[in-house]
mmCIF file of C-alpha atoms in Angstrom:
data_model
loop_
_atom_site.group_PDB
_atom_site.id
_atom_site.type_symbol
_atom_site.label_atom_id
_atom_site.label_comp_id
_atom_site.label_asym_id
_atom_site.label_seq_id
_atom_site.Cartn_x
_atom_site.Cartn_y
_atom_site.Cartn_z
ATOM 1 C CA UNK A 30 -179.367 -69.934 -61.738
ATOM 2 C CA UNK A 31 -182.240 -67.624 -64.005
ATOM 3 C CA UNK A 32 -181.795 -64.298 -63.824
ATOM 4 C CA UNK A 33 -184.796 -64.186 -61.606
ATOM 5 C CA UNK A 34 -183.260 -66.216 -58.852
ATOM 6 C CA UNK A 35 -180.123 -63.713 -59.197
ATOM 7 C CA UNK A 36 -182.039 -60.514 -58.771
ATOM 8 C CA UNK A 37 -183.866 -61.665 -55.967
ATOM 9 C CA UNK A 38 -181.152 -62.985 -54.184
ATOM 10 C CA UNK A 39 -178.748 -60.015 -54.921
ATOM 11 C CA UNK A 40 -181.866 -57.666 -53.940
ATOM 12 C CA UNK A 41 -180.420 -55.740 -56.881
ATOM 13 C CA UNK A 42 -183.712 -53.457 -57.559
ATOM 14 C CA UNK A 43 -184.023 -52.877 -54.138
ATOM 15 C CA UNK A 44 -179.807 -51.988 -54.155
ATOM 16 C CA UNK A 45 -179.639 -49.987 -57.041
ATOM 17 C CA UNK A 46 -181.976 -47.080 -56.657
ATOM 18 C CA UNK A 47 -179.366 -45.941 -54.341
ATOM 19 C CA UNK A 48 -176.882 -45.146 -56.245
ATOM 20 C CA UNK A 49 -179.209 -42.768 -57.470
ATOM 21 C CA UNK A 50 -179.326 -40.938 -54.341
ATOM 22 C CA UNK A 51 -176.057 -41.190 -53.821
ATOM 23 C CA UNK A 52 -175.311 -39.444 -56.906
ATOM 24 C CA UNK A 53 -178.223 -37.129 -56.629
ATOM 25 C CA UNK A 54 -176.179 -35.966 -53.130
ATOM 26 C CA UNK A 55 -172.661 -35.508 -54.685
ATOM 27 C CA UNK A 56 -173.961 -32.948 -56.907
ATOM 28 C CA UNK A 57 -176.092 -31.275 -55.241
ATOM 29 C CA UNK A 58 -172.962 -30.753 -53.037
ATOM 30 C CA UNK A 59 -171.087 -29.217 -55.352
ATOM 31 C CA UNK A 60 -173.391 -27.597 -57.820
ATOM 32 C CA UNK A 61 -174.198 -29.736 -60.624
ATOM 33 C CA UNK A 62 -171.707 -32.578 -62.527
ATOM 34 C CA UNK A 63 -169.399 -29.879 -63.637
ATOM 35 C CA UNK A 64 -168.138 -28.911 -60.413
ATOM 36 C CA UNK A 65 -167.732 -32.751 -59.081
ATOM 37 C CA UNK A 66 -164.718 -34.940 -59.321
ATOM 38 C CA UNK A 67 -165.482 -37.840 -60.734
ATOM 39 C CA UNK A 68 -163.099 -40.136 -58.540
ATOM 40 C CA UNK A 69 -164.890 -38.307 -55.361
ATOM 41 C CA UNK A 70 -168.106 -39.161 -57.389
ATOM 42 C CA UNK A 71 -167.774 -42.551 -57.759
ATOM 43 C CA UNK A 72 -166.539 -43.277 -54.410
ATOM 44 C CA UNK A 73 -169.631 -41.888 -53.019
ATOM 45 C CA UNK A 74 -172.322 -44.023 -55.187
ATOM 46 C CA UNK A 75 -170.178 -47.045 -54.558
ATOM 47 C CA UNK A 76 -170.031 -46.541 -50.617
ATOM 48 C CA UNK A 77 -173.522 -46.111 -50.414
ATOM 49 C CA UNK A 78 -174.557 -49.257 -52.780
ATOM 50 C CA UNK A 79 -172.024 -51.135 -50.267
ATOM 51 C CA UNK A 80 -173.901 -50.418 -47.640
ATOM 52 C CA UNK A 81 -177.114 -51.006 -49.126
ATOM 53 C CA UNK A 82 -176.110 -54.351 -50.484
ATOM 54 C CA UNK A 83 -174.801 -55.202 -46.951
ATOM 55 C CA UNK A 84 -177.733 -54.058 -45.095
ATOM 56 C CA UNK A 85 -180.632 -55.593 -47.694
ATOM 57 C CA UNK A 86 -178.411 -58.744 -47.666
ATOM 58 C CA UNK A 87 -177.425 -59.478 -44.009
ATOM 59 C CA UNK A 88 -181.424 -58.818 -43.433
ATOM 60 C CA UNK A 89 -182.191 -61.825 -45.951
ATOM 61 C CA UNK A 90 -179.477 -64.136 -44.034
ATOM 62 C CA UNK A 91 -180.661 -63.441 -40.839
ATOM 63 C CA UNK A 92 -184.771 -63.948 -42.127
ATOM 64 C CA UNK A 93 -183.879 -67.196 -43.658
ATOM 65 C CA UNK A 94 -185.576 -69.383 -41.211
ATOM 66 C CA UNK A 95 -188.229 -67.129 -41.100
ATOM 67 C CA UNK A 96 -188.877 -66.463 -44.981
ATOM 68 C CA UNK A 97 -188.341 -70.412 -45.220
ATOM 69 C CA UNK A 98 -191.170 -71.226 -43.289
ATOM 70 C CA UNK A 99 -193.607 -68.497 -44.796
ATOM 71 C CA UNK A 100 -192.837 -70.373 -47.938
ATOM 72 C CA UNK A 101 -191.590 -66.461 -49.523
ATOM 73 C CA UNK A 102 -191.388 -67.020 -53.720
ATOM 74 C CA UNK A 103 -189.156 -63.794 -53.178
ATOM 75 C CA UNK A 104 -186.292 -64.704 -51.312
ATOM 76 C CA UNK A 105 -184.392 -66.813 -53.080
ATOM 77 C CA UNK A 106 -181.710 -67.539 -50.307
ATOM 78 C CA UNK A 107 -184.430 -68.506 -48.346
ATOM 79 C CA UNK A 108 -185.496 -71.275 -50.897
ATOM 80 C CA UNK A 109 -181.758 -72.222 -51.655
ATOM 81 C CA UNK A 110 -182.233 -71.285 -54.945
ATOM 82 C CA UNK A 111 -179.646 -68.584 -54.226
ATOM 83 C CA UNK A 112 -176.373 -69.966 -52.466
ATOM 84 C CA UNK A 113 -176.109 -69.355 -48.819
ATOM 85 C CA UNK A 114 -172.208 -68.885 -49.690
ATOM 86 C CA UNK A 115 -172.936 -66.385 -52.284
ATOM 87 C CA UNK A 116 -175.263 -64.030 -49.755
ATOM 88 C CA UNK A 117 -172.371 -64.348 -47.079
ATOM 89 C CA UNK A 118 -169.318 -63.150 -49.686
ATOM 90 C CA UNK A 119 -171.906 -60.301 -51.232
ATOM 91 C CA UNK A 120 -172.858 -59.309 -48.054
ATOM 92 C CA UNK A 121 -169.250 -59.078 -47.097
ATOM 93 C CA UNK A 122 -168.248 -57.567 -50.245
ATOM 94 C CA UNK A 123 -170.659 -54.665 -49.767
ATOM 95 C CA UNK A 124 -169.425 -53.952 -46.099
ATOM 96 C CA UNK A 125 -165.798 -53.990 -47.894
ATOM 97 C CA UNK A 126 -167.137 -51.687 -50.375
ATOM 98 C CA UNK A 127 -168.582 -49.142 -48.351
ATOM 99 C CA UNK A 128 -165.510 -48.950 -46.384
ATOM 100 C CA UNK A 129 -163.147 -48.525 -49.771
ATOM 101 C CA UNK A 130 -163.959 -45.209 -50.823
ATOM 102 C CA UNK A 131 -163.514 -43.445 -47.496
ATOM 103 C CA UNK A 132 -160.246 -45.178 -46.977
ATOM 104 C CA UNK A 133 -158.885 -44.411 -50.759
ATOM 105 C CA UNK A 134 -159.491 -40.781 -50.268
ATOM 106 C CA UNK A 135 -158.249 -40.619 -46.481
ATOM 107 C CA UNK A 136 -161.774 -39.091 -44.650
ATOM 108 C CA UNK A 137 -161.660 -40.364 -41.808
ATOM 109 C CA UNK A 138 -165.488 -39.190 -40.951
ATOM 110 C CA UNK A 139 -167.269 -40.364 -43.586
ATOM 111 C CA UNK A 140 -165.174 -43.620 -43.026
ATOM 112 C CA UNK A 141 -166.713 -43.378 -39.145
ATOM 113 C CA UNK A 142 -170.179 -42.784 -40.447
ATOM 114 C CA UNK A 143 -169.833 -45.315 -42.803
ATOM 115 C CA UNK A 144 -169.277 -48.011 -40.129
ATOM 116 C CA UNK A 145 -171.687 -46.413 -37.787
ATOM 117 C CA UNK A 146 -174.174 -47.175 -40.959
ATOM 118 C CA UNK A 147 -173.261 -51.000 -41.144
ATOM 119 C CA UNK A 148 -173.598 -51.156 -37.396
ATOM 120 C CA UNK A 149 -176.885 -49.689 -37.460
ATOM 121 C CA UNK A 150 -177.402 -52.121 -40.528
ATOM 122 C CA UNK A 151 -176.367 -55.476 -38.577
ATOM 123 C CA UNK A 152 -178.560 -54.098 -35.461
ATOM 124 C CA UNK A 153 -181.378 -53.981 -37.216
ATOM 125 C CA UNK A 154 -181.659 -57.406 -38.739
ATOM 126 C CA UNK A 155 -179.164 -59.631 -36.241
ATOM 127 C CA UNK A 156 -181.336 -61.582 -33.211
ATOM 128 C CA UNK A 157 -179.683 -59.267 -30.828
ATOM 129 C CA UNK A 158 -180.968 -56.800 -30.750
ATOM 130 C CA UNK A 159 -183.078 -57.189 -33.877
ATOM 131 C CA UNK A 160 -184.304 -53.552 -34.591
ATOM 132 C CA UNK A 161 -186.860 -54.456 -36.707
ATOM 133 C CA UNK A 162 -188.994 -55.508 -33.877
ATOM 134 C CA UNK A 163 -188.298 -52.662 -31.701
ATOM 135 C CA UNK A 164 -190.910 -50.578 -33.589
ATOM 136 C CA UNK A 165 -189.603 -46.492 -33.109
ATOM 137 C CA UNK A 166 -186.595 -47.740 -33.616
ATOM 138 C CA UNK A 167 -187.257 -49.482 -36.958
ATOM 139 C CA UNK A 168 -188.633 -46.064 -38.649
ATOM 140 C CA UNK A 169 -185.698 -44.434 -37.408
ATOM 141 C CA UNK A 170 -183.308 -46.727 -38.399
ATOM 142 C CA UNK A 171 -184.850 -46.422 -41.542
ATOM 143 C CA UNK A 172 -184.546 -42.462 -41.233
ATOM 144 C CA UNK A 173 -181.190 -42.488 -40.819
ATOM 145 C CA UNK A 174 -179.781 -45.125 -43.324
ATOM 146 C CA UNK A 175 -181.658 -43.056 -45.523
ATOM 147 C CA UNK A 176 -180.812 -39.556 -44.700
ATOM 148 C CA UNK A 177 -176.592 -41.004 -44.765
ATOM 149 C CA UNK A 178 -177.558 -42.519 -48.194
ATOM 150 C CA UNK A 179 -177.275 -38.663 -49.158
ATOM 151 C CA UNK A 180 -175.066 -36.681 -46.596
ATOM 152 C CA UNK A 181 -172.021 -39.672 -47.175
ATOM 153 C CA UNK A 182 -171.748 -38.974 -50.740
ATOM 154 C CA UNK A 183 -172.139 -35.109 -50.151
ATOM 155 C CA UNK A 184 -169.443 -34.936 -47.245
ATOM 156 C CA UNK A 185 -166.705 -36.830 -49.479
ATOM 157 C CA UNK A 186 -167.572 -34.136 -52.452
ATOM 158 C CA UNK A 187 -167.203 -30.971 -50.405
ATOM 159 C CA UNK A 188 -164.297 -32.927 -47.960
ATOM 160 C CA UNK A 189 -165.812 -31.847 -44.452
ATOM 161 C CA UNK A 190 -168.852 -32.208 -42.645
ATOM 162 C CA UNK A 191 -171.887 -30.447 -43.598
ATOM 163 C CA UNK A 192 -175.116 -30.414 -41.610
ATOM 164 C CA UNK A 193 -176.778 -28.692 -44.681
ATOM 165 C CA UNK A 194 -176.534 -31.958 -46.399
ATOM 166 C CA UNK A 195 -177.371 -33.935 -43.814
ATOM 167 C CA UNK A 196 -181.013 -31.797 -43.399
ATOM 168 C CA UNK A 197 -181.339 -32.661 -46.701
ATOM 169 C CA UNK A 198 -181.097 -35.884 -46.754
ATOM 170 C CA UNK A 199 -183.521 -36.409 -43.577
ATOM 171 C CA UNK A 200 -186.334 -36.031 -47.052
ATOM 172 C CA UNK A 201 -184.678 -39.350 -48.499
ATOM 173 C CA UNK A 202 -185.074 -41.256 -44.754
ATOM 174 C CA UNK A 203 -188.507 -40.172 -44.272
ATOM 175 C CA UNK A 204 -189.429 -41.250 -47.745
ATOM 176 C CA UNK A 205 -187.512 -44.635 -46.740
ATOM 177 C CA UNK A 206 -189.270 -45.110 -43.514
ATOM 178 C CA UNK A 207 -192.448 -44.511 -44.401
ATOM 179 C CA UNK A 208 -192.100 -47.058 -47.363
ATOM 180 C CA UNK A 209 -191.144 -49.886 -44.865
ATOM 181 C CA UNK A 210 -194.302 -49.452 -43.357
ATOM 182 C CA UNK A 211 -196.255 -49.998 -46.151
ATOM 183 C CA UNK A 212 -193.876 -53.057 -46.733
ATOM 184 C CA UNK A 213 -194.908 -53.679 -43.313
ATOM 185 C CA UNK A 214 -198.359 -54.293 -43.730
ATOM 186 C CA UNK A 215 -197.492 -56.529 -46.909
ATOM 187 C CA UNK A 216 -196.171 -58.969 -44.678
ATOM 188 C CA UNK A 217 -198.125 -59.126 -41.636
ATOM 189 C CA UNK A 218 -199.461 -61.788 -42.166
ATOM 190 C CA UNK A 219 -196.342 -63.577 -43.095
ATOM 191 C CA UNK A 220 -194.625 -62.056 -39.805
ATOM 192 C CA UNK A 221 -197.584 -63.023 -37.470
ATOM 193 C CA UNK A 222 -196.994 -66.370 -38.657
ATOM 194 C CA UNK A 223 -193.122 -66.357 -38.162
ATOM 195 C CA UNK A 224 -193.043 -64.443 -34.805
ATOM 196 C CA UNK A 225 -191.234 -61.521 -36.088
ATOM 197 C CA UNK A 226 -193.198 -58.621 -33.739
ATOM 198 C CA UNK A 227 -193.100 -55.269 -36.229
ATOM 199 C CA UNK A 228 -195.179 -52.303 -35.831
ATOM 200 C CA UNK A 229 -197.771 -53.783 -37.937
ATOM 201 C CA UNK A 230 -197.775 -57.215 -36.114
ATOM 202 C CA UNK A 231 -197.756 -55.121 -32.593
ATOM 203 C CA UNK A 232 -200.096 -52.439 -33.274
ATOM 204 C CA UNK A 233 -201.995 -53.531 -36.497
ATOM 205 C CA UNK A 234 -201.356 -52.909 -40.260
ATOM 206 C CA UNK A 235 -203.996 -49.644 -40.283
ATOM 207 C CA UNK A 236 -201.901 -47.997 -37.803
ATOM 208 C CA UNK A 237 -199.235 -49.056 -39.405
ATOM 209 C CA UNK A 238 -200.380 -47.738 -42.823
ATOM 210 C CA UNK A 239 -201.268 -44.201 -41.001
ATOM 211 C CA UNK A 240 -198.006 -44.041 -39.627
ATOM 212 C CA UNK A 241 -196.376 -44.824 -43.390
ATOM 213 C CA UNK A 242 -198.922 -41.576 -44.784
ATOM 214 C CA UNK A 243 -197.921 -39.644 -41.830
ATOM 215 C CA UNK A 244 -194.036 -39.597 -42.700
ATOM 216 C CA UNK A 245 -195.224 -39.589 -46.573
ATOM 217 C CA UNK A 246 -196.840 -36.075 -45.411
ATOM 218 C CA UNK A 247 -194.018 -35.406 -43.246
ATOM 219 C CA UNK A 248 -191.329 -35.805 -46.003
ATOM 220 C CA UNK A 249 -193.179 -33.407 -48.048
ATOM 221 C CA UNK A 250 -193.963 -31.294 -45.906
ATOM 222 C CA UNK A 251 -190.024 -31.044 -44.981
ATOM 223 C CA UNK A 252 -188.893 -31.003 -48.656
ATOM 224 C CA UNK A 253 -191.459 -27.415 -49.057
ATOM 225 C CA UNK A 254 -189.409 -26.018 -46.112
ATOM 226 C CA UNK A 255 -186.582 -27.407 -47.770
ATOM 227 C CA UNK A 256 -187.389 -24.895 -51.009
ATOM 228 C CA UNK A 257 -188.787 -21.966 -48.605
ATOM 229 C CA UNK A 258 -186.309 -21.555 -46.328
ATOM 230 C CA UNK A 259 -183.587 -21.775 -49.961
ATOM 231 C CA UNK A 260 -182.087 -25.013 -49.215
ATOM 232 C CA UNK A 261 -182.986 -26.117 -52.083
ATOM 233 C CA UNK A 262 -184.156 -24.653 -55.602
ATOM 234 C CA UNK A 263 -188.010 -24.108 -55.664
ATOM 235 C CA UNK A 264 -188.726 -26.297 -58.256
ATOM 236 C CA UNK A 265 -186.801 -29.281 -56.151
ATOM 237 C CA UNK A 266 -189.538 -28.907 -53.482
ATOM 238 C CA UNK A 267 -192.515 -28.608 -56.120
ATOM 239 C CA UNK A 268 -191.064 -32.026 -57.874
ATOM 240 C CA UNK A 269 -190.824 -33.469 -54.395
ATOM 241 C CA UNK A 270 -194.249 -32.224 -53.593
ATOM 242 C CA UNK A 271 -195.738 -33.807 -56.927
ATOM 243 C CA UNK A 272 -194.488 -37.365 -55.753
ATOM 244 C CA UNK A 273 -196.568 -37.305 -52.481
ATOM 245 C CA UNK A 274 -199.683 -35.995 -54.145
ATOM 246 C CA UNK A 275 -199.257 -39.013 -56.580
ATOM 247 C CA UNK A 276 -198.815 -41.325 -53.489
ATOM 248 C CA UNK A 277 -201.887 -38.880 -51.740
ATOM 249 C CA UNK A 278 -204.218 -39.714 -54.378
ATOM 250 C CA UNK A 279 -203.027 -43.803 -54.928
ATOM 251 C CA UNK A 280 -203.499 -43.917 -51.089
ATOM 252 C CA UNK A 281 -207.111 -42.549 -51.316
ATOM 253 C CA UNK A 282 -208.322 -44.820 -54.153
ATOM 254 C CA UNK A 283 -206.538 -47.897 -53.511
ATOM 255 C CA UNK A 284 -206.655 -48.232 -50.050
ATOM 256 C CA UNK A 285 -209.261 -45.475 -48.237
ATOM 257 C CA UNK A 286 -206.827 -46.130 -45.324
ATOM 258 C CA UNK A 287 -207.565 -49.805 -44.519
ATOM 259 C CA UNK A 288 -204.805 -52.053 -44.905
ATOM 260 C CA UNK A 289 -205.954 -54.636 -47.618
ATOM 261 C CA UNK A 290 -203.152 -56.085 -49.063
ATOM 262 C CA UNK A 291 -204.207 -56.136 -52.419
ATOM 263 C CA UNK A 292 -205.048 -52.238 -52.156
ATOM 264 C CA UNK A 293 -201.517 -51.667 -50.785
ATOM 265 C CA UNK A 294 -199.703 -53.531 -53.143
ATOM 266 C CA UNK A 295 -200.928 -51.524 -55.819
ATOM 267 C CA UNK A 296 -200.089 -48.470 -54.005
ATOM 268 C CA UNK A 297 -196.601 -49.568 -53.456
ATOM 269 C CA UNK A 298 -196.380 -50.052 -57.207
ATOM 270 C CA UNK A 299 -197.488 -46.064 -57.675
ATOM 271 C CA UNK A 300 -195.329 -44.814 -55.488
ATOM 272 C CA UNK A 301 -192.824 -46.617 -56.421
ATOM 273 C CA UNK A 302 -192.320 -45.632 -60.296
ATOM 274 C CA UNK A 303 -193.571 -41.928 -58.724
ATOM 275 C CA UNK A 304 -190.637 -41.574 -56.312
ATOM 276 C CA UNK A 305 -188.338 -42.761 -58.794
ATOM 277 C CA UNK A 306 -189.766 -40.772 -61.686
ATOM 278 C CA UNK A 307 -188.947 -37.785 -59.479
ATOM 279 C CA UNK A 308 -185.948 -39.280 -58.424
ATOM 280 C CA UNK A 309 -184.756 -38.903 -62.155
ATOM 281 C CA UNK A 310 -185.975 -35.569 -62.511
ATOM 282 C CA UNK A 311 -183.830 -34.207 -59.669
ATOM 283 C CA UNK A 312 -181.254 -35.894 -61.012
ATOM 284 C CA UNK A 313 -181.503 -34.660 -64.820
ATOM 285 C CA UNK A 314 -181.517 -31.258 -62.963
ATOM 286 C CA UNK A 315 -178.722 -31.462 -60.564
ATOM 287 C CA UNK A 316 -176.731 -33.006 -63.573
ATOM 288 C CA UNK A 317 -176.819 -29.121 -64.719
ATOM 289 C CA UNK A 318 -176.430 -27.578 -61.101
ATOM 290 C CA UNK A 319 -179.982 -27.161 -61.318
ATOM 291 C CA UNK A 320 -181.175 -28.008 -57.748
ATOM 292 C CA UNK A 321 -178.408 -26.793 -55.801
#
């Protein structure tokens, strides 16, 4: 197996970024590294990446017809260049994982959440009842897989519920949602083809790629209330605010709001290394308590 074939059939740079947010929750939660316990730390990133490696890979078992028959060079299960057995024990493994951490340090909410998470993960991808093509319900699937991605970590750091963190976090699942649009759009084509009825394939990829600048906008526009209202530190919302514009700009000139694929794929490549340019910049920050 190349290390190709492994990436793409561990959906590892898809997975990892996570732990990233994960982290970037934990300490905002307690004001920087200093004040975090490194056990509670830990559990939190890994909990997360469980569920994101259970949710990324249950999707690419459940697409494997599907993927097989749009001939996809990117899903590796799909081709059987990637063992079937493999996907079903990582999948598994990050379901186990997510539920570890919760259940070593005894919260029993997070632990709830945390299988409310792989629930919602499961319902989006399984045939019944197969989220994905249920199209408000895919964005806000998407909203709040990512908006837990940050409030899990940060309820096992402070050891209670916290809306606070949970407001937060709703930044991250807008950010997430409106992403899968654009990813939406990349494969209509592909989906038309395979029956699978997304937003795009049901309402067309332009509206589609409106409704993916729309929550772009809306995700800033909810990270500079963030920062206004003192949720956050003012420079947190500025950094946040820098990201869209990038996207803003890489939406204008690649695409002019048409969905060509080629013009979309480049913007996905922008806002990609933007986001997670950012991304590292909150964290270097909240490493020092500085976004809290």
């Amino acid at each position: 197996m190349t290390l190709r074939t492994l990436l793409q059939g561990t959906r590892l740079g898809d997975v990892l970024p996570w732990g990233g947010v994960a982290l970037l929750g934990a300490m905002q939660a307690r004001g920087g590294w200093q004040g975090l316990d490194l056990a509670t730390a830990v559990a939190g990133v890994l909990t997360v990446l469980g569920l994101a490696l259970f949710a990324f890979l249950f999707n690419d078992l459940c697409d494997r017809n599907e993927n097989r028959r749009e001939n996809r060079p990117d899903r590796s299960l799909a081709s059987g260049a990637f063992p079937l057995w493999l996907g079903i024990g990582l999948a598994g493994s990050g379901a186990a994982l997510a539920l570890t951490g919760p259940l070593v340090l005894g919260n029993s909410f997070v632990m709830t959440w945390s299988l409310a998470s792989l629930a919602l993960g499961a319902a989006y991808s399984a045939p019944w009842p197969r989220l994905k093509c249920r199209a408000g319900l895919a964005s806000l699937t998407h909203v709040i897989q990512g908006t837990l991605a940050f409030a899990l970590p940060a309820w096992l750091a402070r050891g209670q519920l916290d809306p606070a963190a949970a407001v937060a976090g709703v930044w991250f699942g807008l950010v997430f949602a409106a992403g899968h649009l654009h990813h939406e759009v990349l494969d209509l084509a592909a989906d038309q083809a395979a029956g699978t009825r997304t937003l795009a394939v049901r309402r067309g990829g332009r509206t589609a790629l409106w409704l993916g600048f729309a929550l772009f906008a809306s995700a800033a526009i909810w990270s500079s209330w963030l920062a206004l209202a003192g949720r956050t530190a003012s420079w947190w919302g500025w950094t946040q605010l820098g990201m869209f514009l990038a996207y803003a700009m890489g939406f204008a000139y690649f695409t002019r709001g048409r969905p060509d694929p080629a013009g979309v794929r480049r913007l996905r490549q922008l806002y990609r290394i933007s986001y997670l340019a950012g991304g590292a910049l909150l964290l270097a920050a909240s490493w020092h308590g500085g976004a809290g």
